[in-house]
mmCIF file of C-alpha atoms in Angstrom:
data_model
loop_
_atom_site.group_PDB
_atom_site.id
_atom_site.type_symbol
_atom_site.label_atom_id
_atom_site.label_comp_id
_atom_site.label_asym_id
_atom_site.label_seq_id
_atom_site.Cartn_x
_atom_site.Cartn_y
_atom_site.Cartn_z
ATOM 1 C CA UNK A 1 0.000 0.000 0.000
ATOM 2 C CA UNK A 2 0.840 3.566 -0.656
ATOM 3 C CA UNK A 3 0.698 6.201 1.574
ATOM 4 C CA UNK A 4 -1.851 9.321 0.972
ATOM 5 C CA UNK A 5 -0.001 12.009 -0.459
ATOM 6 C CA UNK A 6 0.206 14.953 1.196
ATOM 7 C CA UNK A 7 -1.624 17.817 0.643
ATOM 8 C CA UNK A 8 -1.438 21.550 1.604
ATOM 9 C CA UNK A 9 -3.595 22.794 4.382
ATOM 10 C CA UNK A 10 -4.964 25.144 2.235
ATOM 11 C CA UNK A 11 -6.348 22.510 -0.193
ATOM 12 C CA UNK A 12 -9.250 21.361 2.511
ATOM 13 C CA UNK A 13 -10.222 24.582 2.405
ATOM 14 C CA UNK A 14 -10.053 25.477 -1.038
ATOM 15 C CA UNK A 15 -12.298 22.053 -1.575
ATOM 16 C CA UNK A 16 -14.617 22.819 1.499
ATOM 17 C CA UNK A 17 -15.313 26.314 -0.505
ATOM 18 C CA UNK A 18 -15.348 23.857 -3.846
ATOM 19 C CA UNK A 19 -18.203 21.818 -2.318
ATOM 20 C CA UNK A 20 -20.015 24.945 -0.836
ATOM 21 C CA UNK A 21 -19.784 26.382 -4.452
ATOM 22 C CA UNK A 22 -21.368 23.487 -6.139
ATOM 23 C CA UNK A 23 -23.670 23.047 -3.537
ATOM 24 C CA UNK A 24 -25.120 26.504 -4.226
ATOM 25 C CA UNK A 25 -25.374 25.695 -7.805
ATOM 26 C CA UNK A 26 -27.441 22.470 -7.628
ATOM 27 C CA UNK A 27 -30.165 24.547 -5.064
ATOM 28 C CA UNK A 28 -29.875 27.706 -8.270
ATOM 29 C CA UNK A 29 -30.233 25.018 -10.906
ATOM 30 C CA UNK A 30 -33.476 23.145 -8.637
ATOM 31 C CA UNK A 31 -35.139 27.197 -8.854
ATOM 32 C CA UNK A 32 -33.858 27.602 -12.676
ATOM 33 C CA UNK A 33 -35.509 24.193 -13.813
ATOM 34 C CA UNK A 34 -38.322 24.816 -12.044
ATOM 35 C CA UNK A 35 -38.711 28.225 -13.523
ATOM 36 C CA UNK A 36 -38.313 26.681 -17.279
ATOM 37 C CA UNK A 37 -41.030 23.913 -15.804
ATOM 38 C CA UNK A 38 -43.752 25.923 -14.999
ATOM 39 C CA UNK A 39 -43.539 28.205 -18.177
ATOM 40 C CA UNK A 40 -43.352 24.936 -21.105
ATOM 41 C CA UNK A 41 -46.355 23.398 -18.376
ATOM 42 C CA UNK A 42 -49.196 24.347 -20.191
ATOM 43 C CA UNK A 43 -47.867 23.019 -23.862
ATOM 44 C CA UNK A 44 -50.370 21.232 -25.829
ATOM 45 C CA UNK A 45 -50.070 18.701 -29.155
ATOM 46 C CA UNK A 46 -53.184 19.399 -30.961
ATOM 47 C CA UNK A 47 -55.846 20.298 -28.441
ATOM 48 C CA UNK A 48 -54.765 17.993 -25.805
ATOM 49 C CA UNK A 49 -52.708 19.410 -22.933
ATOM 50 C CA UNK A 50 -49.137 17.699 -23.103
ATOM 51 C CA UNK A 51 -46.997 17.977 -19.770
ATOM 52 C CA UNK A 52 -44.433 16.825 -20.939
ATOM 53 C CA UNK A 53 -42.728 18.967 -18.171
ATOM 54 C CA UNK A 54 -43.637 16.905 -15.028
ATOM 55 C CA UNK A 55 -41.495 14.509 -16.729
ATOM 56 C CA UNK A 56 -38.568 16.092 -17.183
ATOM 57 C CA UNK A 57 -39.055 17.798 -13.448
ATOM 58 C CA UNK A 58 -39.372 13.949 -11.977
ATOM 59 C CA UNK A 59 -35.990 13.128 -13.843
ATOM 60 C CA UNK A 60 -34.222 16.206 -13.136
ATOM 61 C CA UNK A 61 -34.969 16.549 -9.740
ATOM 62 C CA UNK A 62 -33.400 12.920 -9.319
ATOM 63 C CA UNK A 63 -30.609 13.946 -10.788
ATOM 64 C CA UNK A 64 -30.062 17.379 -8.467
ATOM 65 C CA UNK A 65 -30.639 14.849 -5.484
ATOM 66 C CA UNK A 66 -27.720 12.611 -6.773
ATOM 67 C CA UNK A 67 -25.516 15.567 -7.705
ATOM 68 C CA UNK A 68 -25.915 16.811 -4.372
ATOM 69 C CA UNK A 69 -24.727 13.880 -2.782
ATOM 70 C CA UNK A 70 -20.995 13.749 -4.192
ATOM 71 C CA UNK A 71 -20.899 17.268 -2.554
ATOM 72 C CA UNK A 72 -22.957 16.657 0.646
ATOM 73 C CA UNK A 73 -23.775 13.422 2.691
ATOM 74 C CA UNK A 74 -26.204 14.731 5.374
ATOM 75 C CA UNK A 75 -30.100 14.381 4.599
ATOM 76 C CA UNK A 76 -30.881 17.564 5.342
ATOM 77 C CA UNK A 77 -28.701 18.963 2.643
ATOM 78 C CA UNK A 78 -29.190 16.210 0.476
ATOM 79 C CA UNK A 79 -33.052 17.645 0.015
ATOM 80 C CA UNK A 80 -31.941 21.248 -0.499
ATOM 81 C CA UNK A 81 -32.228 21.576 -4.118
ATOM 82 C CA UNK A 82 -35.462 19.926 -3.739
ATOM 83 C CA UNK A 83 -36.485 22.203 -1.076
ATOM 84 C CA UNK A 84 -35.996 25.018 -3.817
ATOM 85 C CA UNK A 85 -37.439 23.682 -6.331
ATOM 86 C CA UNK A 86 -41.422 23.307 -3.836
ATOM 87 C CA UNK A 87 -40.346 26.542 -2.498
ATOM 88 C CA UNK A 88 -40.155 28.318 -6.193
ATOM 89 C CA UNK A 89 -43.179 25.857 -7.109
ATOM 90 C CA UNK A 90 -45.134 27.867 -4.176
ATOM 91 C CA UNK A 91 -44.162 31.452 -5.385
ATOM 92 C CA UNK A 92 -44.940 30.472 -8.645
ATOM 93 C CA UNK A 93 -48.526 29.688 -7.833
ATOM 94 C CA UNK A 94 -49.396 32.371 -5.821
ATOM 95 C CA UNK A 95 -50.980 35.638 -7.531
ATOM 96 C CA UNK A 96 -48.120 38.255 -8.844
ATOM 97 C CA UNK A 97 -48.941 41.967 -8.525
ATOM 98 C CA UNK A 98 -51.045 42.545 -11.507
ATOM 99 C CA UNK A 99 -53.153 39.006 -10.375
ATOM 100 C CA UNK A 100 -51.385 37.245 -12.731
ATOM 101 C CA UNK A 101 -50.446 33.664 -11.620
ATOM 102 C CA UNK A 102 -48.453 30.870 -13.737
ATOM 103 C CA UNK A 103 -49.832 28.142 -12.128
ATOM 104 C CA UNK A 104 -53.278 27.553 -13.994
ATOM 105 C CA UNK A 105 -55.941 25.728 -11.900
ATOM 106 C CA UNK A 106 -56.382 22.701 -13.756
ATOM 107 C CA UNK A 107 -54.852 18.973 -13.254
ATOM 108 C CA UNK A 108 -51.391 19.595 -14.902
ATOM 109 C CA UNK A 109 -50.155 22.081 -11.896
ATOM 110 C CA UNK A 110 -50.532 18.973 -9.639
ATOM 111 C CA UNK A 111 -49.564 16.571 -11.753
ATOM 112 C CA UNK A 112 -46.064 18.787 -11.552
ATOM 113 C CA UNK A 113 -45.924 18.768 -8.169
ATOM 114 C CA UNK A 114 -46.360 15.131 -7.735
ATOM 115 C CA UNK A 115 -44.071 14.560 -10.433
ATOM 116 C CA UNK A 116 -41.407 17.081 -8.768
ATOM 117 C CA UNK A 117 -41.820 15.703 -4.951
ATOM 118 C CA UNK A 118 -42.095 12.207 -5.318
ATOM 119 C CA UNK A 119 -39.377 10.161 -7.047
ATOM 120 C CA UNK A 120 -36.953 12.745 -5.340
ATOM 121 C CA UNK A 121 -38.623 12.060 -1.873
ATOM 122 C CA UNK A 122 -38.230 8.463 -2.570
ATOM 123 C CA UNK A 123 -34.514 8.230 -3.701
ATOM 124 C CA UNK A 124 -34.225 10.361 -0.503
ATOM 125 C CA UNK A 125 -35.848 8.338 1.787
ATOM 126 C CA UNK A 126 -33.672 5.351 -0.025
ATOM 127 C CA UNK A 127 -30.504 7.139 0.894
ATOM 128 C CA UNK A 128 -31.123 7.980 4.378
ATOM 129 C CA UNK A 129 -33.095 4.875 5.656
ATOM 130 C CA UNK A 130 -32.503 2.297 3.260
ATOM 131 C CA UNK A 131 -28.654 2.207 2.947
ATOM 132 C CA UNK A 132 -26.890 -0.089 4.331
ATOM 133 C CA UNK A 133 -24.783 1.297 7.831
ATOM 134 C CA UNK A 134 -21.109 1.005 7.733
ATOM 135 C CA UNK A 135 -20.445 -1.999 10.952
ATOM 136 C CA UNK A 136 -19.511 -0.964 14.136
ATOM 137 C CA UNK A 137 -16.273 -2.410 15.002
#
């Protein structure tokens, strides 16, 4: 076996501030999908409404989850993007100041929140509960 080699003490830091860096981009890109969610939402083929968007926010959010954890390993962090992402969902249907709102009231706007919340609350609840624990020794 080799030994580790050593690294400046500056280098923890500089990848501590790395991590924190990333970290802040994953929670951006969770409010930035979102964003580009809501507004494609209400696409239609033909005369049928096509969400193709709840989709895409069910996949993506997976992916921010799983991106999240090569920077983070606590659950509480892990969700942060995710966290985002329902807190932007919320703004976004709530009445602007004109009474505009982006959220129509029809099935799709739930649809996207199921879509959004649930695979990523599941691979969550896989990584914090489900995984196996390193033994004791």
């Amino acid at each position: 076996m080799t030994a580790a080699p050593d690294r400046p003490a500056g280098s923890a830091r500089a990848y501590a501030l790395l991590g924190g860096l990333l970290a802040g981009l994953l929670v951006f890109n969770g409010l930035l999908t979102l964003v580009l969610e809501v507004l494609f939402l209400p696409a239609y083929i033909g005369g049928t409404p096509f969400p193709i968007t709840a989709l895409v926010a069910a996949v993506v959010n997976i992916l921010l989850v799983r991106a999240m954890a090569t920077v983070v390993s606590r659950p509480a962090a892990l969700s942060l993007p995710v966290v985002a992402w329902l807190l932007g969902f919320l703004i976004c249907s709530t009445t602007g100041p004109g009474g505009d709102i982006l959220l129509v009231d029809n099935w799709t706007a739930p649809l996207l929140l199921a879509c959004g919340l649930v695979p990523a609350g599941f691979v969550l609840f896989r990584r914090t509960f489900l995984r196996p624990r390193a033994a004791v020794a």
